XYZ file of C-alpha atoms in Angstrom:
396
model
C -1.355 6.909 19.933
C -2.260 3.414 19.053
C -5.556 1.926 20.478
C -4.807 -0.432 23.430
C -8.165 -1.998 23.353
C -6.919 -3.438 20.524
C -5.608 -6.450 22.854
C -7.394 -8.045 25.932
C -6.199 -6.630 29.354
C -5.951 -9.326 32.308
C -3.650 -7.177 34.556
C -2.213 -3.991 34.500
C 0.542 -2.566 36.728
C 1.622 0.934 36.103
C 5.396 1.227 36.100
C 6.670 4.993 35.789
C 10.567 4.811 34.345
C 13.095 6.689 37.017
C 14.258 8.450 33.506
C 12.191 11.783 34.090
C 8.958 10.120 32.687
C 11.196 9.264 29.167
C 8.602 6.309 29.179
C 5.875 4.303 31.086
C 5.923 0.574 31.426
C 2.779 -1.923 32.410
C 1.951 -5.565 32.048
C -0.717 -6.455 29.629
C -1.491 -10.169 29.866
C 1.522 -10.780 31.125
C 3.765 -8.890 28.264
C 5.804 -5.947 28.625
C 4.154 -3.038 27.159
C 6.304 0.263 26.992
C 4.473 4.042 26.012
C 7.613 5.715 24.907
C 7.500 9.558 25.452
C 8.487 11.419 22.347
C 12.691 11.998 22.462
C 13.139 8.600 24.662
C 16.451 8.628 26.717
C 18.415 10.422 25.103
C 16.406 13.753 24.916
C 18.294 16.244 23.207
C 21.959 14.622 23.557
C 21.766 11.206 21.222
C 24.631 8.861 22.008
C 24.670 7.688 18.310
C 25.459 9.366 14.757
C 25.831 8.033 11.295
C 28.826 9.458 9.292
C 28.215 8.568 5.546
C 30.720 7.073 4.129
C 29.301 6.294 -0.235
C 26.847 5.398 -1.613
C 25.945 2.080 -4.075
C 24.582 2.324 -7.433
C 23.128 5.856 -8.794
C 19.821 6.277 -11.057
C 22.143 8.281 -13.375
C 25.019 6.561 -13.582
C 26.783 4.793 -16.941
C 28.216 2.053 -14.882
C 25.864 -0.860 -15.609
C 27.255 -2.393 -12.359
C 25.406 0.044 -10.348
C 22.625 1.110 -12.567
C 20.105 -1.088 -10.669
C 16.307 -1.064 -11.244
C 13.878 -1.900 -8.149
C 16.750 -3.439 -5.850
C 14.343 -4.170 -3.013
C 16.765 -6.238 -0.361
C 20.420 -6.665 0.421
C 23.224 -8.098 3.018
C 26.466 -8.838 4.383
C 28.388 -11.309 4.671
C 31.118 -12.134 7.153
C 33.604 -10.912 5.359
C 32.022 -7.662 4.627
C 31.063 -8.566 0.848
C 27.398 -6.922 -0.168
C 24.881 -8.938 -1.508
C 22.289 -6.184 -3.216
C 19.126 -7.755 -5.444
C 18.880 -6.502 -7.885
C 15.505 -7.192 -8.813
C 14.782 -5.630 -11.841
C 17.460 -6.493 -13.817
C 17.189 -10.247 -12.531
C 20.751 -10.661 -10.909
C 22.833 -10.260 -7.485
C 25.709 -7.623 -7.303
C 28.487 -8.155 -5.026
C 30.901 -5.390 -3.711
C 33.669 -5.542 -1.406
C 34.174 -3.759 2.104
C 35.393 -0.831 0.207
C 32.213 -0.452 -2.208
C 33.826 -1.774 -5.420
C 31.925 -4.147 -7.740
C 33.190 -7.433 -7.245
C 30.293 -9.859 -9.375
C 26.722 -10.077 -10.810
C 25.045 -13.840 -10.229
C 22.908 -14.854 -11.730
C 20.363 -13.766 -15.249
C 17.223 -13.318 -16.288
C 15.361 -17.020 -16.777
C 14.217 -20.230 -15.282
C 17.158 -22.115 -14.773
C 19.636 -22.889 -11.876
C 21.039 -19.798 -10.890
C 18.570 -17.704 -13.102
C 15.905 -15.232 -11.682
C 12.394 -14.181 -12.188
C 11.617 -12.062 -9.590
C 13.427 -11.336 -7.290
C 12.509 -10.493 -3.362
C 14.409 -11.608 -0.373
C 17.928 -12.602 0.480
C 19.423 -13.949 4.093
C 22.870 -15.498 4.533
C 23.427 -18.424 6.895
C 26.571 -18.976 9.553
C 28.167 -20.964 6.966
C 28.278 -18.200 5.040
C 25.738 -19.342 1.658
C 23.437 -17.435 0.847
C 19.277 -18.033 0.433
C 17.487 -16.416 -2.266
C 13.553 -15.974 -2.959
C 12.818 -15.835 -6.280
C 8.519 -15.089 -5.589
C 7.509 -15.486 -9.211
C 9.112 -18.739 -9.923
C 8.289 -20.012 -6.235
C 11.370 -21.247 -5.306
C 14.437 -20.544 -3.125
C 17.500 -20.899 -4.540
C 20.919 -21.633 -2.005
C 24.301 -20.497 -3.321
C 27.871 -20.665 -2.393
C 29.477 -17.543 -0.982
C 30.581 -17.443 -4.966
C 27.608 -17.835 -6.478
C 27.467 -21.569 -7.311
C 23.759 -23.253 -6.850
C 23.754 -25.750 -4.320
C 20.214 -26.705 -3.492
C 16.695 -24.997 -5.032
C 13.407 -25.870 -3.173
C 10.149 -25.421 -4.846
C 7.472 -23.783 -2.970
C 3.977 -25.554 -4.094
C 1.812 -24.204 -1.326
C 2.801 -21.125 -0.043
C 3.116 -18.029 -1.665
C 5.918 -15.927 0.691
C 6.651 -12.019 0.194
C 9.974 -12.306 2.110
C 12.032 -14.502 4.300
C 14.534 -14.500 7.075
C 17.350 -17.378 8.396
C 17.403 -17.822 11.974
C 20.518 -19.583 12.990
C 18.572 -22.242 14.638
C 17.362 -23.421 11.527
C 13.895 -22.268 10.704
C 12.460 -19.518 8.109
C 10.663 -16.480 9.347
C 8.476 -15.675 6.666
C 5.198 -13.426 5.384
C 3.149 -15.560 3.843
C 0.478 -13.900 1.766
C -1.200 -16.714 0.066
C -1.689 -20.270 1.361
C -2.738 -22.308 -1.948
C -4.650 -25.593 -1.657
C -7.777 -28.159 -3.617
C -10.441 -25.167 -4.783
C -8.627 -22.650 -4.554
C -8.493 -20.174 -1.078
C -10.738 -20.601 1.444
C -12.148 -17.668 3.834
C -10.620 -17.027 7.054
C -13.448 -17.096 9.599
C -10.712 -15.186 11.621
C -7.413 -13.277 10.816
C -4.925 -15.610 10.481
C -1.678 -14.724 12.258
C 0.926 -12.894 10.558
C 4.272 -14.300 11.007
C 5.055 -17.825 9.817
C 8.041 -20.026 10.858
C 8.724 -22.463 7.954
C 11.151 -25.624 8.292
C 13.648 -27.733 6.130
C 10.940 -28.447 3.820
C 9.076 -25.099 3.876
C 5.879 -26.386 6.176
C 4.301 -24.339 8.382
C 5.406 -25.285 12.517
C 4.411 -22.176 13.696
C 2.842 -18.357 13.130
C 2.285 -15.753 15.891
C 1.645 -12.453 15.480
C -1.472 -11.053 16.010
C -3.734 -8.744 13.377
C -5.854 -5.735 14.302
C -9.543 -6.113 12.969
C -10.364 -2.838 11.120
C -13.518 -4.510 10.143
C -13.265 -5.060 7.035
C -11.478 -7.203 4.959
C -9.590 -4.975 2.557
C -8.876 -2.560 5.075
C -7.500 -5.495 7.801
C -5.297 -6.397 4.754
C -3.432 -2.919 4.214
C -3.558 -1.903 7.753
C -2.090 -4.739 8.992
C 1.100 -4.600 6.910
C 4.283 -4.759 8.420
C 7.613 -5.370 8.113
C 9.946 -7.245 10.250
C 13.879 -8.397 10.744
C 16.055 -10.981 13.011
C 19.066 -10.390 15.399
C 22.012 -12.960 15.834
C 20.405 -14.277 18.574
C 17.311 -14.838 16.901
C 14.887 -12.498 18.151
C 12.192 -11.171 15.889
C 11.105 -7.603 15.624
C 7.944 -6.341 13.688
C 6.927 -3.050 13.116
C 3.861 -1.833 11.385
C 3.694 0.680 8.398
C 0.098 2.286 9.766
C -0.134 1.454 13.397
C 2.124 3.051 16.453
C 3.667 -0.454 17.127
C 6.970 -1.945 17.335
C 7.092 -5.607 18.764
C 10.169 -7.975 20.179
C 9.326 -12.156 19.843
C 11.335 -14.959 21.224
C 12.273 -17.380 18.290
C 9.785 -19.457 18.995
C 7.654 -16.335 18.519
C 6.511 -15.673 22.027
C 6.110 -12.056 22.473
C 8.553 -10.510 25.087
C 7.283 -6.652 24.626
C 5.875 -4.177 22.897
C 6.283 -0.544 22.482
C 4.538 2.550 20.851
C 5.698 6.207 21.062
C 4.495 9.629 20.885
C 4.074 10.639 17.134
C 2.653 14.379 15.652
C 0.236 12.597 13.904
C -3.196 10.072 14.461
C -3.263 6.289 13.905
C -6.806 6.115 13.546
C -8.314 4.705 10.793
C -9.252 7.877 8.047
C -11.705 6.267 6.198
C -11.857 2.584 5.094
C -11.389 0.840 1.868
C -14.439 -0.292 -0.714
C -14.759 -1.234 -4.048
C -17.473 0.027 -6.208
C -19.226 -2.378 -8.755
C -20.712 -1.822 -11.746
C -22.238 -3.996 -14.828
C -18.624 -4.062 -16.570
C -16.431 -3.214 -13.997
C -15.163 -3.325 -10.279
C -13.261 -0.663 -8.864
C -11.135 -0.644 -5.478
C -10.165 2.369 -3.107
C -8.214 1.625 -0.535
C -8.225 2.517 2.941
C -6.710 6.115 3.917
C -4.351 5.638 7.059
C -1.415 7.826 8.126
C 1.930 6.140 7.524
C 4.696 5.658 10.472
C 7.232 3.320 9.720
C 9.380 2.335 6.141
C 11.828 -0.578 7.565
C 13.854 -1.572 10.507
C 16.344 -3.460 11.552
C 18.538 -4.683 13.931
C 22.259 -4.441 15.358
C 24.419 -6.886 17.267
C 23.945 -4.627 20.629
C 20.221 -5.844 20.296
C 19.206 -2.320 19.793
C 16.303 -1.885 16.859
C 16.501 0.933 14.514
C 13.221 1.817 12.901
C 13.051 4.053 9.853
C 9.761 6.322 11.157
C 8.047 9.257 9.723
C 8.192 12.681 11.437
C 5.295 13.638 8.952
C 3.123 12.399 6.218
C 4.474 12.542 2.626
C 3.991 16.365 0.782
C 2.107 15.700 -2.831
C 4.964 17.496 -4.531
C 7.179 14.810 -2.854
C 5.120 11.759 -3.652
C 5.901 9.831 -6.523
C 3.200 6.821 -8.453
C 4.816 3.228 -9.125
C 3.115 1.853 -12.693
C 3.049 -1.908 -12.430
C 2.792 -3.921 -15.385
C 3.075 -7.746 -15.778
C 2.312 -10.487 -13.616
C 3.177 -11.311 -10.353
C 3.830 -15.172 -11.849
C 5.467 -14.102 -15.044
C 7.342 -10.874 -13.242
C 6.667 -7.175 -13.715
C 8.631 -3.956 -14.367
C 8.129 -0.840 -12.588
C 8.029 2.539 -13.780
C 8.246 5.558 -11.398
C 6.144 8.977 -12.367
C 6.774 12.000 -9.908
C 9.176 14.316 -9.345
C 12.519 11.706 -9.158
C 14.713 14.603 -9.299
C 14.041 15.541 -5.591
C 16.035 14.081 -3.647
C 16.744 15.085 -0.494
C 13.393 15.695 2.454
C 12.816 16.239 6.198
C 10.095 13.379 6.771
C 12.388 10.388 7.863
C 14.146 9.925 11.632
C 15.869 6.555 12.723
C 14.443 5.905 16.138
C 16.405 3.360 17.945
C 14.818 1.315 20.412
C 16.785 -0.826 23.463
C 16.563 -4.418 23.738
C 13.896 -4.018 26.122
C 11.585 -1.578 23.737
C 12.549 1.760 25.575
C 13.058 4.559 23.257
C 16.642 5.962 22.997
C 16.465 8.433 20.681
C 16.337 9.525 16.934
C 18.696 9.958 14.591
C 17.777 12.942 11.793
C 18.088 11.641 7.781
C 18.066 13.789 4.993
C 16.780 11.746 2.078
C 14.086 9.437 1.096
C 14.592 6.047 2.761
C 12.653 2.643 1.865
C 14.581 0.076 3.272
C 17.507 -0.220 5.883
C 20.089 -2.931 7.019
C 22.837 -3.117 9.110
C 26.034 -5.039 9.706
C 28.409 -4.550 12.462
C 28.943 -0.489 12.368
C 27.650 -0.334 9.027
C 24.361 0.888 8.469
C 22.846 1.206 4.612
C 19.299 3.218 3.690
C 18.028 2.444 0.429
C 16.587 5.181 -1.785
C 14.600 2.997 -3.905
C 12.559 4.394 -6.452
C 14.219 8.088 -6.788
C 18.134 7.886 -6.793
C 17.729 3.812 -6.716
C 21.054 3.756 -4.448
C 21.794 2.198 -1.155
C 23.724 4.921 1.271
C 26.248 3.511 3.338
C 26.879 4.899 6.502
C 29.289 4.113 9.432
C 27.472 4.082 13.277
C 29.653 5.842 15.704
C 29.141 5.136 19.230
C 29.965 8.453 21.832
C 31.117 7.286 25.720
């Protein structure tokens, strides 16, 4: 279970759920904090499944449409077209409702409507879509058909990824800010979440780090991924700590929720790095993994991809880097890419006021999910490099 002490307590009432104990609920400086037994609600009766309906792009395939290489984001857009990023291979591919290719936008190069690196894509309510383009430092707007109509430079932050609210700012994780002499040391953590506005400046960040106590180890055990719902709420959860969090758009925190896993949170052992006269080495921390993705649907439920267990070396495969992050990279995966399918993964699906449904079973790797409507897509990223597209049926 996570560490509470993590956060100061002012008051604490002790709430005990009338659901047979499915959760407990107290105030912690005035936030809702929910302890989520482990089932939630639902218990052995879930009132979701996912029927699979295809799947988008294939590692093996001789379509170069859907031979993609490190897609890392997607969406939809309100007329059911897919947006998938390609990154890799520098381009957008667009299918219809019905999984054909429809397009590619976009090349390989530093021109309008050309990529570099790919790494985050939201669609606004008129329908255009926003792209991040992290090595060139720049987001690029389209049309729903690909023309450019506006590129912004980004000169002093570096950001990771990005999310529209409809309201008009950018949720974003910023992992550099760059300024005269380079960057200077935080005395403290700085808070994670950014909102950005028109011009990409900084008007407000929430989110609050744990302090592993030490720097390396605050930086990997603090990472986190997060997602937005139509009505603008934003939801975090962490990769390493039992957490799952609910903000107002104007990032005030309305709850947050942790559940009963088969495995510690505590830190294993923290990261170093070892110098010597020609050389410094790093090592970085060792923490159990618990969460992949999540996401949101337009019931304000949040689905979190969450590990049942921790990966099985003859499931685990090595990504090779080479490049630059400012000049782009390529990606090679070593491991077994042939396996395919695994037991580790469950979609836990959390009610708009952090109580724990239920889980939902999956049978293959998963590093990314999205959903739209009563469509939900898993990516398998770096073994069968598809997206699986399934269809979320409700039971009365």
């Amino acid at each position: 279970m996570m560490r509470r002490a993590f956060w100061p307590v002012v008051a604490a009432v002790l709430i005990v759920s009338s659901g047979a104990s499915a959760q407990q609920i107290e105030m912690v400086d005035g936030v809702r904090v929910v302890h989520n037994k482990k089932g939630g609600l639902w218990g052995d009766t879930p009132k979701l499944a996912i029927e699979l309906v295809r799947t988008i792009g294939n590692v093996d395939t001789d379509d170069e449409n859907l031979a993609f290489d490190s897609p890392l984001d997607m969406a939809v857009d309100p007329t059911g077209n897919t947006f998938i990023l390609d990154s890799g291979n520098k381009r957008i591919q667009v299918f219809g409702p019905d999984g054909q290719y429809l397009r590619t936008i976009g090349r390989r190069g530093q021109g309008p409507g050309e990529f570099e690196s790919l790494s985050s894509i939201s669609i606004d309510r008129q329908g255009n879509f926003h792209v991040l383009d992290s090595a060139q430092r720049r987001i690029q707007v389209f049309t729903p058909r690909g023309e450019v109509l506006k590129t912004t430079p980004l000169t002093k932050l570096r950001i990771d990824r990005m999310r529209l609210l409809g309201s008009g700012p950018i949720v974003a994780q910023v992992s550099i800010i760059f300024g005269m002499g380079g960057v200077a040391k935080e005395k403290t953590q700085p808070k994670l979440v950014k909102l950005l506005g028109a011009d990409l400046e900084i008007i407000g960040e929430f989110g609050e780090p744990f302090d592993y106590g030490d720097e390396m180890t605050n930086r990997i055990g603090n990472s986190w991924y997060f997602e937005v719902d139509g009505e603008d709420h934003i939801f975090l959860c962490f990769v390493y700590q039992n957490r799952v969090e609910k903000y107002s758009p104007e990032g005030r925190l309305i709850w947050r929720a942790d559940r009963e896993l088969d495995y510690s949170t505590k830190l294993i052992e923290k990261g170093r790095q070892e110098v010597t006269a020609n050389s410094t080495r790093y090592f970085a921390p060792k923490l159990n993994r618990v969460t992949d993705a999540l996401a949101a649907d337009d019931k304000g439920r949040i689905w979190v991809v969450t590990r049942d267990r921790q990966i099985r070396k003859e499931e685990e495969v090595t990504i090779m880097v080479s490049g630059s992050v400012d000049r782009g990279s390529t990606r090679k995966v070593v491991g077994d890419t042939d396996l395919r399918t695994t037991d580790m993964y469950k979609l836990e699906v959390f009610g708009p006021d952090g109580v724990l449904l239920g889980a939902i079973p999956v049978s293959h790797f998963v590093d990314g999910i999205w959903i739209h409507r009563d469509r939900l897509f898993l990516l398998d990223r770096d073994r069968g490099v598809q997206f699986y597209e399934y269809r979320i049926r409700e039971s009365q």
